[in-house]
XYZ file of C-alpha atoms in Angstrom:
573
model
C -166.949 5.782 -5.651
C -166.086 8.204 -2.924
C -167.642 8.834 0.552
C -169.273 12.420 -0.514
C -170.662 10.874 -3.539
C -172.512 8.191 -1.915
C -173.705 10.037 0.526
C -175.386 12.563 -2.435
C -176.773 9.030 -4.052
C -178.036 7.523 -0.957
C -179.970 10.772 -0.320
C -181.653 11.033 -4.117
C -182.517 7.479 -4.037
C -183.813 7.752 -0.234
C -185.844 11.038 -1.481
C -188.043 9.035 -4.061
C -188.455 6.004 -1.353
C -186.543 3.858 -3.275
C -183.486 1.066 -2.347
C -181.150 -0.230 -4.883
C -179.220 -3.216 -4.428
C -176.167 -4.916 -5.935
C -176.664 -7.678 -8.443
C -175.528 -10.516 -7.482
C -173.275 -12.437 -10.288
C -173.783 -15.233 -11.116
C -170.626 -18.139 -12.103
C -170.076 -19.724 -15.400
C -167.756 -22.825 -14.159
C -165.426 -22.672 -17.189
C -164.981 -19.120 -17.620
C -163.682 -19.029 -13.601
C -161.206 -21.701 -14.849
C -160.105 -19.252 -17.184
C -156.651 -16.829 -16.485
C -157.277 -13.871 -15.000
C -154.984 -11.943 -17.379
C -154.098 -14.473 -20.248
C -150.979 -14.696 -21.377
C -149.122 -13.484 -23.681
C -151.158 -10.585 -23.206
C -151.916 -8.223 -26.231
C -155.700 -7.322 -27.535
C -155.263 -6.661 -31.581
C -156.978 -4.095 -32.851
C -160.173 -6.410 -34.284
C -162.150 -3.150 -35.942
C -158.732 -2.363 -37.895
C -158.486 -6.128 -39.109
C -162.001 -6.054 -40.391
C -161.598 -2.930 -42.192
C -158.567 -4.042 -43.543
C -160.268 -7.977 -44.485
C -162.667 -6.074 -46.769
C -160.304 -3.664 -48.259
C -157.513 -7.100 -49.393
C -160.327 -9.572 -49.933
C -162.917 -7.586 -51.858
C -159.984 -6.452 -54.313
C -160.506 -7.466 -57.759
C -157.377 -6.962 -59.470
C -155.486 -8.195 -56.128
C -152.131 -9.907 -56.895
C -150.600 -13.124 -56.278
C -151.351 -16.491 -56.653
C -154.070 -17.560 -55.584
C -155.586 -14.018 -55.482
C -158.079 -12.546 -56.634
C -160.450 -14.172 -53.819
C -163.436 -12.607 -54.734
C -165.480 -13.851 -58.455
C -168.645 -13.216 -60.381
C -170.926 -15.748 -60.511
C -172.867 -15.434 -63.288
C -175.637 -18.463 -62.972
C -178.454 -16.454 -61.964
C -179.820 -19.153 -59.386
C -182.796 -18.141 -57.303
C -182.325 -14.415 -58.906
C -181.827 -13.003 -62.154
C -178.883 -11.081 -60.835
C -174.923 -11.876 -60.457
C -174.047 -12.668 -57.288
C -170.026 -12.595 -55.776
C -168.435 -15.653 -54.687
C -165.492 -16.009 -52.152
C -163.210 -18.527 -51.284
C -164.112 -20.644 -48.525
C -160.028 -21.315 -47.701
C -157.617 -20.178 -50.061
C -156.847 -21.961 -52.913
C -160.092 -23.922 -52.268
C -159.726 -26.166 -55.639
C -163.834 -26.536 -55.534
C -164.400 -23.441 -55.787
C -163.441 -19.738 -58.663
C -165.218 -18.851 -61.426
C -163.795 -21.869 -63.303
C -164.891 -24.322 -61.246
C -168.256 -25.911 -60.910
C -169.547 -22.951 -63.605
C -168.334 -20.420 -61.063
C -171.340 -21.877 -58.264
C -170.081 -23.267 -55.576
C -169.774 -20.534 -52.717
C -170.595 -20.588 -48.846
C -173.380 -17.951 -47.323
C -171.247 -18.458 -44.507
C -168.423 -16.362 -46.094
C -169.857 -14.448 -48.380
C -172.773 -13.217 -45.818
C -170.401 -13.398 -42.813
C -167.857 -10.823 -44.735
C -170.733 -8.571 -45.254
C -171.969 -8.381 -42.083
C -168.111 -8.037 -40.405
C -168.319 -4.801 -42.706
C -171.376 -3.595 -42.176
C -170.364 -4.076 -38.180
C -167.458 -1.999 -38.271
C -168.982 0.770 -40.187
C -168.628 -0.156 -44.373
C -171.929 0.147 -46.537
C -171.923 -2.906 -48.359
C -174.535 -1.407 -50.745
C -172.723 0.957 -52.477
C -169.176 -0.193 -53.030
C -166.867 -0.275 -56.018
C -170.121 0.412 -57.825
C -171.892 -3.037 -56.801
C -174.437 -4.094 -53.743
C -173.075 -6.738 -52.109
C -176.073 -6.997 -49.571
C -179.073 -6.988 -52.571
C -176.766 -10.022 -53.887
C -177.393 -11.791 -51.042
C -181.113 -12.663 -51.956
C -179.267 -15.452 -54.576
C -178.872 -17.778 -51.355
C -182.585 -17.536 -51.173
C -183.994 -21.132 -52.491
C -186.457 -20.341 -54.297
C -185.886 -22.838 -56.961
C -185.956 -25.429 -54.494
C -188.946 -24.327 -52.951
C -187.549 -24.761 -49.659
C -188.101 -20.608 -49.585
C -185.149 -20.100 -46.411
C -182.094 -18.701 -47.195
C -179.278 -21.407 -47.410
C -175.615 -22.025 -47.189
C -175.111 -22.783 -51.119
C -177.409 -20.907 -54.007
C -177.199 -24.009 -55.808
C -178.369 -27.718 -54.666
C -176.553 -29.341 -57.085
C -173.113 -28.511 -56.215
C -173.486 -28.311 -52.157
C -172.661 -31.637 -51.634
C -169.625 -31.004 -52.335
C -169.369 -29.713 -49.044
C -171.824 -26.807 -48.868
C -173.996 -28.856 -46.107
C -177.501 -28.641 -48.000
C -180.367 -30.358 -46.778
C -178.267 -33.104 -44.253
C -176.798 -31.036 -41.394
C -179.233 -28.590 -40.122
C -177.372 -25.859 -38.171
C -175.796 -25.125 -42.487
C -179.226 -24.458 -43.340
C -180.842 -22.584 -39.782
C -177.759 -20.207 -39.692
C -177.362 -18.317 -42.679
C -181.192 -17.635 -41.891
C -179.710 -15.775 -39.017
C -176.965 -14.113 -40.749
C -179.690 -12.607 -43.094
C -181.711 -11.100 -40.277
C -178.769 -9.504 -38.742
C -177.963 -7.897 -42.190
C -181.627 -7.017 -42.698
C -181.691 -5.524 -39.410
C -178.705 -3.334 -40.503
C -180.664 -2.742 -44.232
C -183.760 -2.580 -43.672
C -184.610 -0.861 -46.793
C -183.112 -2.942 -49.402
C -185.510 -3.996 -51.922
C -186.846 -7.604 -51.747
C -185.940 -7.843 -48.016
C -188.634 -7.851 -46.443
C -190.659 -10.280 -48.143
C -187.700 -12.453 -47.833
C -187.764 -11.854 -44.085
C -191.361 -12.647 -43.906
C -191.218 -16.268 -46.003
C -188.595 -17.398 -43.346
C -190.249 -16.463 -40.767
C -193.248 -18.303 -41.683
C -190.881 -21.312 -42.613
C -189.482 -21.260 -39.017
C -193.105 -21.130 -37.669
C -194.650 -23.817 -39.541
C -191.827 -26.093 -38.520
C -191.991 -25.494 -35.348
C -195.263 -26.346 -35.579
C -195.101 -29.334 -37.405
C -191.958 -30.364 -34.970
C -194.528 -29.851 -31.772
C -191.486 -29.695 -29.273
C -189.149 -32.551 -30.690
C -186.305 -31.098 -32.599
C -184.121 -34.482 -32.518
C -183.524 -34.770 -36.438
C -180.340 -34.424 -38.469
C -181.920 -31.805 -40.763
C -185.826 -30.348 -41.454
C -186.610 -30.651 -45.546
C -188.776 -27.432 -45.943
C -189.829 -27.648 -49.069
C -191.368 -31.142 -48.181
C -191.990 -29.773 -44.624
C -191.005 -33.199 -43.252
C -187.930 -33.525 -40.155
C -185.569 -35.774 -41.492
C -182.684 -38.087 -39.974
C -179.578 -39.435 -41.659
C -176.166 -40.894 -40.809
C -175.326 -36.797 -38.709
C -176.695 -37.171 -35.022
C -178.974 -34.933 -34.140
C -179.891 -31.517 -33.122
C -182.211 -30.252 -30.943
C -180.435 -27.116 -30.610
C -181.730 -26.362 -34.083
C -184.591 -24.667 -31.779
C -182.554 -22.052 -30.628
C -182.405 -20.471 -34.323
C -185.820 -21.250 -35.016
C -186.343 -18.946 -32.266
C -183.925 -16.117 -33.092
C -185.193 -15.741 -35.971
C -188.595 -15.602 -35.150
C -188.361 -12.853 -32.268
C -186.364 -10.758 -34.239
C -189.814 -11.419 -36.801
C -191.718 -10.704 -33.736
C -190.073 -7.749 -33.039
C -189.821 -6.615 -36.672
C -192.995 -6.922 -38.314
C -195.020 -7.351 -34.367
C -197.058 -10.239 -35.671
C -197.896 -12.334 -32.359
C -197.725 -15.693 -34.073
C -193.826 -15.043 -34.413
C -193.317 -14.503 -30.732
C -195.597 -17.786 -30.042
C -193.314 -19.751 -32.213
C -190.174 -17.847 -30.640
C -191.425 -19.074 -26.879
C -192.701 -22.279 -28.094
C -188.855 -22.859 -29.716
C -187.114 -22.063 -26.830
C -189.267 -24.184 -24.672
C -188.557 -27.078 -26.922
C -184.692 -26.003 -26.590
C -185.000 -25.738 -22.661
C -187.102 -28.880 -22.054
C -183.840 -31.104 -23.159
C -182.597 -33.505 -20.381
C -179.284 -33.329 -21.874
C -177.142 -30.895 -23.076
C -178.256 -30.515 -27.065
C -175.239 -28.562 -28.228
C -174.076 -29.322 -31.756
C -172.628 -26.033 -33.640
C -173.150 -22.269 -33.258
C -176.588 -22.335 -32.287
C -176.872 -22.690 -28.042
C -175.240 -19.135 -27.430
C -178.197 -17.600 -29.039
C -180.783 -19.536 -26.949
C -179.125 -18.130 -23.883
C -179.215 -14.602 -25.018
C -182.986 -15.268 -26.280
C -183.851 -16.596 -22.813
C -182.455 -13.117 -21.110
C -184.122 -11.244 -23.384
C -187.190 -12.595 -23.464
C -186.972 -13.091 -19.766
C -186.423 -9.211 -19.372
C -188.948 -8.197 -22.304
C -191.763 -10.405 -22.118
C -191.675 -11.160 -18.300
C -190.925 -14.955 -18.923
C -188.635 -17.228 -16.758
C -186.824 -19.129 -19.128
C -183.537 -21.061 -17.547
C -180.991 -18.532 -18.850
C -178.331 -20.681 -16.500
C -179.074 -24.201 -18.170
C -178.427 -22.306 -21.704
C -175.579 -20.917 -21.113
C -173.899 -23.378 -18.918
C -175.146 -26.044 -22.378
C -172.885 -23.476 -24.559
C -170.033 -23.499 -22.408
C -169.350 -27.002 -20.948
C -168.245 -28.832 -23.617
C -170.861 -32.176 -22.655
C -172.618 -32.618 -25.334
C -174.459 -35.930 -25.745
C -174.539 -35.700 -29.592
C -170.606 -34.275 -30.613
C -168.965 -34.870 -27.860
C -166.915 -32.183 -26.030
C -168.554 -29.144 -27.869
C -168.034 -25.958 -25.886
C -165.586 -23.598 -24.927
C -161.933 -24.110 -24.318
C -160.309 -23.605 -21.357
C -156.293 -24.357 -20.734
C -152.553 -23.332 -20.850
C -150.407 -25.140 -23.930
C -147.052 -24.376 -23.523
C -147.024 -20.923 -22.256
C -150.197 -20.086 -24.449
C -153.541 -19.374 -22.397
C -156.049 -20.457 -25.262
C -159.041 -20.308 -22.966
C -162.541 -18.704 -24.442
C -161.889 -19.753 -27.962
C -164.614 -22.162 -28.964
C -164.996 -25.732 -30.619
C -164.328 -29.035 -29.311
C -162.808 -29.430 -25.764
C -161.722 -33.405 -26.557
C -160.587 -33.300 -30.424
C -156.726 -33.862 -30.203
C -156.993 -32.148 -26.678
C -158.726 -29.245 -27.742
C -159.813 -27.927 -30.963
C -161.130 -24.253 -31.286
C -162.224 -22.682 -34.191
C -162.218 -18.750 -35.248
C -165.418 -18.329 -36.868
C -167.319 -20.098 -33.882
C -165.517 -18.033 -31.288
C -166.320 -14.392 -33.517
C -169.713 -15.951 -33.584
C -170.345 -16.761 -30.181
C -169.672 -13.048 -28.804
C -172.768 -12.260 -31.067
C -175.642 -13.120 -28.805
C -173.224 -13.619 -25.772
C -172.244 -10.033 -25.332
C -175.369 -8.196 -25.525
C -177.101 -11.167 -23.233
C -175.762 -8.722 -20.655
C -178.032 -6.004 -21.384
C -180.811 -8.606 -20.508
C -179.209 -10.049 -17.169
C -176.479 -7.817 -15.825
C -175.758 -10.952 -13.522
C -173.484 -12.293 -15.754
C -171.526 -9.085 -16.218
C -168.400 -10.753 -14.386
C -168.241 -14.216 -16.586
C -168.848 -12.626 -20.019
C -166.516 -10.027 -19.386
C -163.743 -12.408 -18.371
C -164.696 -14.876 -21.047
C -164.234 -11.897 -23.824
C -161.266 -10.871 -22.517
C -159.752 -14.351 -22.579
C -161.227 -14.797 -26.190
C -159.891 -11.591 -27.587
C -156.719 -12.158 -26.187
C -156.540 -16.014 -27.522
C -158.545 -15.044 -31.067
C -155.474 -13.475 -32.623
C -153.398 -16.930 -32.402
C -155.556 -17.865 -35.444
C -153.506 -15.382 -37.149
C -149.703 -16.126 -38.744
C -148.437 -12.603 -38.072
C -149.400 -13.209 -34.178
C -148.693 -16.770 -33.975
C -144.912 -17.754 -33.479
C -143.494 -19.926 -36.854
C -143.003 -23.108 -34.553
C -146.474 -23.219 -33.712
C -148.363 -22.802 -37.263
C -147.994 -25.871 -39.888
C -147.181 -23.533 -43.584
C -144.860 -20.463 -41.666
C -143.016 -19.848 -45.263
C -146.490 -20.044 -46.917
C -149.059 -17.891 -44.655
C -147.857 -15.043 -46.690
C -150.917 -15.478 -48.912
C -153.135 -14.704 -46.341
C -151.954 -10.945 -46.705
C -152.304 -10.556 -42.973
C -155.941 -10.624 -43.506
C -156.679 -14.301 -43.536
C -156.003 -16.465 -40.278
C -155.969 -20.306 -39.693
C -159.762 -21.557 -38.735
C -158.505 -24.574 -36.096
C -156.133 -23.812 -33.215
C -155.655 -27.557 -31.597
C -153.472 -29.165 -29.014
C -151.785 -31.690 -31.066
C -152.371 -31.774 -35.095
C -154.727 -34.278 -36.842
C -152.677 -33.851 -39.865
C -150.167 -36.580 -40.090
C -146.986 -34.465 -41.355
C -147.288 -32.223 -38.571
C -147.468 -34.137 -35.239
C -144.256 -32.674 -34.670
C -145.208 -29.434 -33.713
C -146.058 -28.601 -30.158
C -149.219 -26.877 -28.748
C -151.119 -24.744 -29.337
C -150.920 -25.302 -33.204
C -152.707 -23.097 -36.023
C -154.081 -24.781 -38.711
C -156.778 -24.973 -41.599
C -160.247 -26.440 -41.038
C -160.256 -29.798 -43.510
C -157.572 -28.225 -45.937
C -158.218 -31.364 -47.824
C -161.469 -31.568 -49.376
C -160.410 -33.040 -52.774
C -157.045 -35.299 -51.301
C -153.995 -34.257 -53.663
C -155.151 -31.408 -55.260
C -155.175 -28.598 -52.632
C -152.617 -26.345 -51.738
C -150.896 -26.166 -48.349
C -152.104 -22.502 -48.898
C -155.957 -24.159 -48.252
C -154.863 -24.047 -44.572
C -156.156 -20.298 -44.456
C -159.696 -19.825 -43.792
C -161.219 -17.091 -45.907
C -164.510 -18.004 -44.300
C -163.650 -17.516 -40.695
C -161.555 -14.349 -41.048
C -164.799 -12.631 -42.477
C -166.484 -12.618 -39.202
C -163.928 -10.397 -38.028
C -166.284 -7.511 -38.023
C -168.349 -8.907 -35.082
C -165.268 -8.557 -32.866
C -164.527 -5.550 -34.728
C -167.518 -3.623 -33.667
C -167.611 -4.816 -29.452
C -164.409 -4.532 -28.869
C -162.137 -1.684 -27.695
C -159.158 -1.057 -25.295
C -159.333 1.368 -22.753
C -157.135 3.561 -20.530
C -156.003 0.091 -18.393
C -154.691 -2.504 -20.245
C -156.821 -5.497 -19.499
C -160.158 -3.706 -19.361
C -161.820 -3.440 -22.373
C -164.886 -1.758 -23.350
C -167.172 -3.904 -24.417
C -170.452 -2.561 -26.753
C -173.388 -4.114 -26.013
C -176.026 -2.984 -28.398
C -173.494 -3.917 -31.596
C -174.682 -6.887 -32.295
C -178.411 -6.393 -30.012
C -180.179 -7.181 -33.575
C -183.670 -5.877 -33.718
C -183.734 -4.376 -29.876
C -185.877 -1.723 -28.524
C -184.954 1.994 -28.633
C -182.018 2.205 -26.442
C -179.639 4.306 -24.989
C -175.855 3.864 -25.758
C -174.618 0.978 -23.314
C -170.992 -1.054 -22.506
C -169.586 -3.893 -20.575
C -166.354 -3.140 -18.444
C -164.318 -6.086 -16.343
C -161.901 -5.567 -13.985
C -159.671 -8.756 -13.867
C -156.702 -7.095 -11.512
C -156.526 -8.523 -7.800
C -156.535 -4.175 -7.167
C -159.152 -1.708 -7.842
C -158.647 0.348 -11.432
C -160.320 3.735 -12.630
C -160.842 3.832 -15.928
C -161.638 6.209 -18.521
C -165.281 6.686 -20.481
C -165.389 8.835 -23.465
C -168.744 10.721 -24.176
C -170.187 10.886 -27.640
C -168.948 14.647 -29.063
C -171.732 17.009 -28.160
C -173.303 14.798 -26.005
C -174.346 15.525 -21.885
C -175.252 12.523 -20.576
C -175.348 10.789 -16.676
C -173.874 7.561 -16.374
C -176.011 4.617 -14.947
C -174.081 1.071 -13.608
C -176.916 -1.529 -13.847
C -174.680 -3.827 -11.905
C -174.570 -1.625 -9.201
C -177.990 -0.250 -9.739
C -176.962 3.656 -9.438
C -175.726 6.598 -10.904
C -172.024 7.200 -11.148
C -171.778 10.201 -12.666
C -173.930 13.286 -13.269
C -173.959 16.031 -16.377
C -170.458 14.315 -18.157
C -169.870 16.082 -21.152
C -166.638 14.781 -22.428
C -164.871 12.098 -20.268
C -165.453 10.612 -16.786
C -163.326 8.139 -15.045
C -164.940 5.698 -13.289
C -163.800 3.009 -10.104
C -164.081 -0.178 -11.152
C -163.383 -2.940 -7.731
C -161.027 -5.766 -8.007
C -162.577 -9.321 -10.181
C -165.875 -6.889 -10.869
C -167.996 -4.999 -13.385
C -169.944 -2.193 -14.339
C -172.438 -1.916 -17.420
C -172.732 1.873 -18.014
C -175.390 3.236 -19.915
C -175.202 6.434 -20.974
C -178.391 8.444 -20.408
C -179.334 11.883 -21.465
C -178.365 14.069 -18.823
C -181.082 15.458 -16.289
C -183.904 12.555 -17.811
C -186.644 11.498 -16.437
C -186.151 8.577 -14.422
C -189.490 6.510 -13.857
C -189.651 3.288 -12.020
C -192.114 0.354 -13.592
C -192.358 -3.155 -11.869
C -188.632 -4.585 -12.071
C -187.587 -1.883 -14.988
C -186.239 1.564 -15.058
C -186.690 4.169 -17.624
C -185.007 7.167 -18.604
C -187.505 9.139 -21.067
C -189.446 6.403 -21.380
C -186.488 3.948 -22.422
C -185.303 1.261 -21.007
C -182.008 1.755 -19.208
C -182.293 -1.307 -16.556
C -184.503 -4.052 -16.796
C -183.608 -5.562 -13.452
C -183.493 -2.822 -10.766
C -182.895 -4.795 -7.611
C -185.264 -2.295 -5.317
C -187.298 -2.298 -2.624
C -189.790 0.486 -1.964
């Protein structure tokens, strides 16, 4: 920012009394571990992949073996309506329309596909004459009576693999997935009642659970926590609570935001860390918002240093990767930190940027980390792929083919767990448990169809800017169920030299740019494009405010027009 322009800004703020501080950021150990600028250095073009995952993958008369990956399944579970199946991994012998009468299919594709598309822009709704979201009730369990949405329609054939009713994060997460559709489809018939019966699910467990969430898996149709032979996992609380503040903020019953704060205490009162799956990232982002919404003081550090360390009691080494293989920076991508040497998986690290991202709207003190951590994890995240990753590093080369360019590896890991490819030297792309029936799957099974789906999540945060390196990162993409806000994005500077970079305005738009790292207004009455200073190793989070507002302090926040545009003004008055 230049002399002349502070100057103006120092007098404004000085003219309503008020002081405005830096915020101070705050370390995440792991991601300062990370490169600076990871190499080899290239950020795909995530929102083009996604688009192009639901054009090749949704294709019914697609060609080649293997292909079509999409089915009908006709069995009517849970709903008197046909319902679309897709392949977990290609080639996934379990699994088609003549296997297991057409039943076995994974929420976790088939609802991670739809929201990747709905992300990036795609009504799921109305396409090639079928609604793909109102087919999403099927995974509703009715039938069971367990009354959450699940990871299999059908009991019967999820053990062969679906995860029903033994390993709890499979049945707490496609819970989650649903809201964030719902959010995005908020009128689709049946919804909301839907949204309701979990909701009351989560909130009677909790209360049953009173604070101890150390089971394998909750039975709720019996309404009884369960253990078996998978350790437990008290991060289960974390999307017990997601899902019942986005209730609470939904349908404003105050019972959902007790059970919300009385998860998240449960989560936070752990004297290790509870990480197991895909669940901690979304306590973190819970405790910032909650923190910044309902005036709380949750330990936002504790969470998020739990979903980045990789020292988890329970699985052992869950967390986010951090190294150099061979020339390869595969830092930010997340799994197991000890498997092999490292194991990181796509789906996990798309998933992760979910609640991880918009956290930042919350807490602007993390600005720095989660902006380096993305950019490492953008810039590892399209290894996964075959057309990225070099031959000698990916176990079928002369067989990835079948992927289309669509459909990436799930695992990248530092030295294979497959027998007949210990050869190959890290980092090394390959499937997620290719082998589920020994002897009868492909090498083609290597490609996860699963995974690839949540492309859309990337697909809707991320975008390159003027300066290679910075990216612009959205904030509110994936802020499910948030307040009325104002259009908002995360830039990092990794360069050891100061960078100006450019912001495009919204066509038609004159707005005023507000930093809430730096707690001021950079620019004034931008109607088009402004370019912006960003210092060496820093960040701004711009929100773009309707020009000339009124700007209105209240106890910590400030408000533009009666929105929210900072919730943590560091001011003195």
């Amino acid at each position: 920012m230049n002399i002349f322009f502070r100057v103006l800004l120092f007098s404004f703020l000085l003219a309503g009394n008020i002081l405005l501080a830096q915020v101070k950021q705050q370390p995440i150990s792991r991601v300062d571990a990370m490169a600076d600028m990871p190499k080899p250095f290239k950020i795909i073009d995530y929102n083009k992949l996604a688009h192009d995952f639901d054009k090749v993958v949704y294709d019914f008369d697609a060609k080649g073996e293997f292909w079509p990956i999409v089915w009908v399944d006709k069995s009517h579970k849970n709903y008197p309506q046909d319902v679309i199946g897709l392949y977990t991994a290609i080639g996934d012998v379990r699994q088609g329309p003549d296997n297991n009468n057409g039943m076995f299919h994974e929420a976790l594709a088939t609802m991670g596909a739809t929201l990747g598309a709905t992300l990036v822009g795609i009504d799921k709704t109305n396409q090639q004459s079928l609604n793909y979201v109102g087919m999403l009730k099927n995974y509703f369990n009715s039938e069971t009576g367990w009354n959450i949405m699940m990871n299999n329609t059908c009991p019967e054939v999820a053990l062969l693999g679906g995860g029903y009713g033994r390993d709890w994060w499979y049945d707490v997460y496609p819970n989650l997935l649903f809201y964030a559709i719902y959010d995005k489809y908020p009128n689709e018939p049946g919804f909301e009642d839907i949204a309701r019966k979990i909701a009351d699910k989560f909130y009677e467990a909790d209360v049953i659970l009173q604070g101890n969430y150390h089971y394998s898996y909750f039975d709720y149709g019996r309404m009884k926590p369960m253990k078996n032979n998978i350790c437990s996992q008290p991060d289960a609380a974390a999307g017990h609570a997601w899902v019942l503040y986005s209730a609470y903020k939904k349908f404003g019953e105050e019972k959902y935001l007790k059970g919300a704060m009385s998860a998240l205490s449960a989560l936070q009162s752990q004297t290790t860390n509870p990480t197991y799956e895909l669940l901690m990232p979304f306590g973190a982002y819970l405790a910032a918002r909650i923190n910044a919404e309902e005036n709380k003081e949750y330990d936002l550090n504790k969470m998020l240093h739990w979903s980045f360390d990789g020292t988890p009691v329970c699985r052992e080494g869950w967390g986010v990767l951090v190294g150099n293989w061979n020339g390869f920076d595969i830092s930010g991508i997340v799994g197991s930190t000890v498997d092999h040497g490292g194991y990181g998986f796509l789906m996990n690290t798309y998933d992760a940027a979910w609640p991880l991202v918009p956290m930042v709207r919350y807490d602007q003190s993390y600005a720095n980390a989660i902006g380096k951590w993305m950019l490492n994890a953008a810039n590892a995240s399209k290894l996964f792929y075959p057309q990225y990753m070099p031959d000698d590093h990916e176990v079928i080369p002369t067989l990835a083919e079948a992927g289309k360019n669509v459909i990436a590896y799930e695992g990248i890991i530092k030295k294979s767990n497959q027998d007949q490819y210990q050869n190959i030297k890290a980092p090394v792309a390959q499937g997620d448990g290719p082998l589920w029936v020994p002897g009868k799957n492909p090498q083609e099974s290597q490609l996860s169809v699963y995974g690839s789906g949540h492309v859309g999540i990337f697909g809707s945060i991320i975008k390159n800017t003027n300066v290679e390196g910075i990216l612009q990162l959205d904030l509110l993409a994936t802020d499910f169920f948030h307040d009325k806000a104002y259009p908002t994005f995360l830039f990092y500077n990794p360069y050891n030299e100061n960078k100006t970079i450019k912001i495009a305005v919204p066509k038609g738009k004159k707005v005023d740019l507000y930093d809430t790292v730096s707690g001021t207004f950079l620019k004034k009455n931008v109607s088009s494009c402004a370019k912006i200073d960003l210092g060496s190793k820093s960040s701004a989070v711009i929100v773009m405010v309707p020009a000339s507002g009124k700007v209105k302090y209240s106890g910590t926040r400030l408000l533009v027009n009666d929105i929210v545009v900072d919730y943590n003004v560091q001011q003195k008055r």
